[in-house]
Amino acid sequence: MKFVEEENDKLINAVSTQWYKNIKEATKPGDYLRIYRERKGWTQAKLGEMAGAIPRQHISNMENGRRPISLKVARTFADVLDVPFEIFLARK
């Protein structure tokens, strides 16, 4: 669990802060894709290769929100990146 210190030297759970909630709300599926890809140290081309020959341009378009991530592709990304597939799906 992550904690942050407030002005009065009190530790609070970072997840409960409005700042965290705002950041979480603003983070899109493509942002998560980029974050987890970079965490592995992979290029877009490498992720595409690991995910079964998805073209680099498609990965770029997904990361930049110009192409949606389908359920099938979200599951594939989740498998190769070792994360939950739900983070790659658009929130309603």
PDB file of C-alpha atoms in Angstrom:
ATOM      1  CA  MET A   1       0.000   0.000   0.000  1.00  0.00           C
ATOM      2  CA  LYS A   2       1.331   3.446  -0.884  1.00  0.00           C
ATOM      3  CA  PHE A   3       1.116   6.296   1.575  1.00  0.00           C
ATOM      4  CA  VAL A   4       1.570  10.016   1.188  1.00  0.00           C
ATOM      5  CA  GLU A   5       2.167  12.586   3.866  1.00  0.00           C
ATOM      6  CA  GLU A   6      -0.273  15.452   4.240  1.00  0.00           C
ATOM      7  CA  GLU A   7       0.541  18.912   5.549  1.00  0.00           C
ATOM      8  CA  ASN A   8      -0.207  17.921   9.140  1.00  0.00           C
ATOM      9  CA  ASP A   9       2.322  15.034   8.998  1.00  0.00           C
ATOM     10  CA  LYS A  10      -0.463  12.460   8.853  1.00  0.00           C
ATOM     11  CA  LEU A  11       0.022   9.454   6.551  1.00  0.00           C
ATOM     12  CA  ILE A  12      -2.903   8.602   4.290  1.00  0.00           C
ATOM     13  CA  ASN A  13      -3.470   5.916   1.674  1.00  0.00           C
ATOM     14  CA  ALA A  14      -2.520   7.493  -1.676  1.00  0.00           C
ATOM     15  CA  VAL A  15      -5.361   5.651  -3.449  1.00  0.00           C
ATOM     16  CA  SER A  16      -7.895   7.538  -1.332  1.00  0.00           C
ATOM     17  CA  THR A  17      -6.685  10.986  -2.457  1.00  0.00           C
ATOM     18  CA  GLN A  18      -8.549  13.107  -4.971  1.00  0.00           C
ATOM     19  CA  TRP A  19      -5.309  13.497  -6.940  1.00  0.00           C
ATOM     20  CA  TYR A  20      -5.085   9.733  -7.448  1.00  0.00           C
ATOM     21  CA  LYS A  21      -8.763   9.495  -8.395  1.00  0.00           C
ATOM     22  CA  ASN A  22      -8.332  12.273 -10.981  1.00  0.00           C
ATOM     23  CA  ILE A  23      -5.246  10.622 -12.501  1.00  0.00           C
ATOM     24  CA  LYS A  24      -6.939   7.209 -12.598  1.00  0.00           C
ATOM     25  CA  GLU A  25     -10.014   8.695 -14.305  1.00  0.00           C
ATOM     26  CA  ALA A  26      -7.876  10.466 -16.918  1.00  0.00           C
ATOM     27  CA  THR A  27      -5.782   7.376 -17.737  1.00  0.00           C
ATOM     28  CA  LYS A  28      -6.995   5.681 -20.926  1.00  0.00           C
ATOM     29  CA  PRO A  29      -6.499   2.062 -22.059  1.00  0.00           C
ATOM     30  CA  GLY A  30      -3.833   3.186 -24.528  1.00  0.00           C
ATOM     31  CA  ASP A  31      -1.935   4.887 -21.701  1.00  0.00           C
ATOM     32  CA  TYR A  32      -1.877   1.608 -19.788  1.00  0.00           C
ATOM     33  CA  LEU A  33      -0.703  -0.190 -22.905  1.00  0.00           C
ATOM     34  CA  ARG A  34       2.220   2.230 -23.278  1.00  0.00           C
ATOM     35  CA  ILE A  35       3.062   2.100 -19.551  1.00  0.00           C
ATOM     36  CA  TYR A  36       3.198  -1.700 -19.391  1.00  0.00           C
ATOM     37  CA  ARG A  37       5.002  -2.027 -22.742  1.00  0.00           C
ATOM     38  CA  GLU A  38       7.680   0.431 -21.642  1.00  0.00           C
ATOM     39  CA  ARG A  39       7.923  -1.296 -18.269  1.00  0.00           C
ATOM     40  CA  LYS A  40       8.994  -4.437 -20.156  1.00  0.00           C
ATOM     41  CA  GLY A  41      11.467  -2.349 -22.156  1.00  0.00           C
ATOM     42  CA  TRP A  42       9.764  -3.295 -25.418  1.00  0.00           C
ATOM     43  CA  THR A  43       9.285  -1.238 -28.543  1.00  0.00           C
ATOM     44  CA  GLN A  44       5.894  -1.137 -30.234  1.00  0.00           C
ATOM     45  CA  ALA A  45       7.286  -3.518 -32.847  1.00  0.00           C
ATOM     46  CA  LYS A  46       8.440  -5.977 -30.171  1.00  0.00           C
ATOM     47  CA  LEU A  47       5.017  -5.915 -28.474  1.00  0.00           C
ATOM     48  CA  GLY A  48       3.364  -6.522 -31.840  1.00  0.00           C
ATOM     49  CA  GLU A  49       5.667  -9.471 -32.445  1.00  0.00           C
ATOM     50  CA  MET A  50       5.055 -10.926 -28.971  1.00  0.00           C
ATOM     51  CA  ALA A  51       1.294 -10.484 -29.399  1.00  0.00           C
ATOM     52  CA  GLY A  52       1.158 -12.443 -32.654  1.00  0.00           C
ATOM     53  CA  ALA A  53       2.187 -10.126 -35.474  1.00  0.00           C
ATOM     54  CA  ILE A  54       0.146  -7.027 -34.648  1.00  0.00           C
ATOM     55  CA  PRO A  55       1.576  -4.230 -36.840  1.00  0.00           C
ATOM     56  CA  ARG A  56       3.564  -1.532 -35.039  1.00  0.00           C
ATOM     57  CA  GLN A  57       1.280   1.151 -36.472  1.00  0.00           C
ATOM     58  CA  HIS A  58      -1.761  -0.565 -34.918  1.00  0.00           C
ATOM     59  CA  ILE A  59      -0.005  -0.569 -31.537  1.00  0.00           C
ATOM     60  CA  SER A  60       0.787   3.137 -31.967  1.00  0.00           C
ATOM     61  CA  ASN A  61      -2.818   3.899 -32.879  1.00  0.00           C
ATOM     62  CA  MET A  62      -4.077   1.974 -29.830  1.00  0.00           C
ATOM     63  CA  GLU A  63      -1.673   3.779 -27.510  1.00  0.00           C
ATOM     64  CA  ASN A  64      -2.752   7.140 -28.902  1.00  0.00           C
ATOM     65  CA  GLY A  65      -6.488   6.400 -28.734  1.00  0.00           C
ATOM     66  CA  ARG A  66      -7.008   6.365 -32.491  1.00  0.00           C
ATOM     67  CA  ARG A  67      -7.816   2.639 -32.562  1.00  0.00           C
ATOM     68  CA  PRO A  68      -9.862   0.774 -29.938  1.00  0.00           C
ATOM     69  CA  ILE A  69      -8.467  -2.286 -28.199  1.00  0.00           C
ATOM     70  CA  SER A  70     -10.785  -5.251 -28.747  1.00  0.00           C
ATOM     71  CA  LEU A  71     -11.479  -7.829 -26.058  1.00  0.00           C
ATOM     72  CA  LYS A  72      -9.476 -10.440 -27.965  1.00  0.00           C
ATOM     73  CA  VAL A  73      -6.460  -8.139 -28.332  1.00  0.00           C
ATOM     74  CA  ALA A  74      -6.788  -6.978 -24.694  1.00  0.00           C
ATOM     75  CA  ARG A  75      -6.554 -10.610 -23.573  1.00  0.00           C
ATOM     76  CA  THR A  76      -3.507 -11.147 -25.788  1.00  0.00           C
ATOM     77  CA  PHE A  77      -1.767  -8.042 -24.416  1.00  0.00           C
ATOM     78  CA  ALA A  78      -2.616  -9.122 -20.877  1.00  0.00           C
ATOM     79  CA  ASP A  79      -1.038 -12.524 -21.473  1.00  0.00           C
ATOM     80  CA  VAL A  80       2.215 -11.202 -22.927  1.00  0.00           C
ATOM     81  CA  LEU A  81       2.509  -8.281 -20.485  1.00  0.00           C
ATOM     82  CA  ASP A  82       1.328 -10.299 -17.460  1.00  0.00           C
ATOM     83  CA  VAL A  83      -1.356  -7.845 -16.339  1.00  0.00           C
ATOM     84  CA  PRO A  84      -5.187  -7.972 -16.039  1.00  0.00           C
ATOM     85  CA  PHE A  85      -6.882  -7.625 -19.437  1.00  0.00           C
ATOM     86  CA  GLU A  86      -9.541  -5.228 -18.100  1.00  0.00           C
ATOM     87  CA  ILE A  87      -7.100  -2.309 -17.986  1.00  0.00           C
ATOM     88  CA  PHE A  88      -6.946  -2.335 -21.783  1.00  0.00           C
ATOM     89  CA  LEU A  89     -10.708  -1.979 -22.212  1.00  0.00           C
ATOM     90  CA  ALA A  90     -12.497   1.360 -22.412  1.00  0.00           C
ATOM     91  CA  ARG A  91     -14.518   2.270 -19.329  1.00  0.00           C
ATOM     92  CA  LYS A  92     -18.152   3.121 -19.869  1.00  0.00           C
TER      93      LYS A  92
END
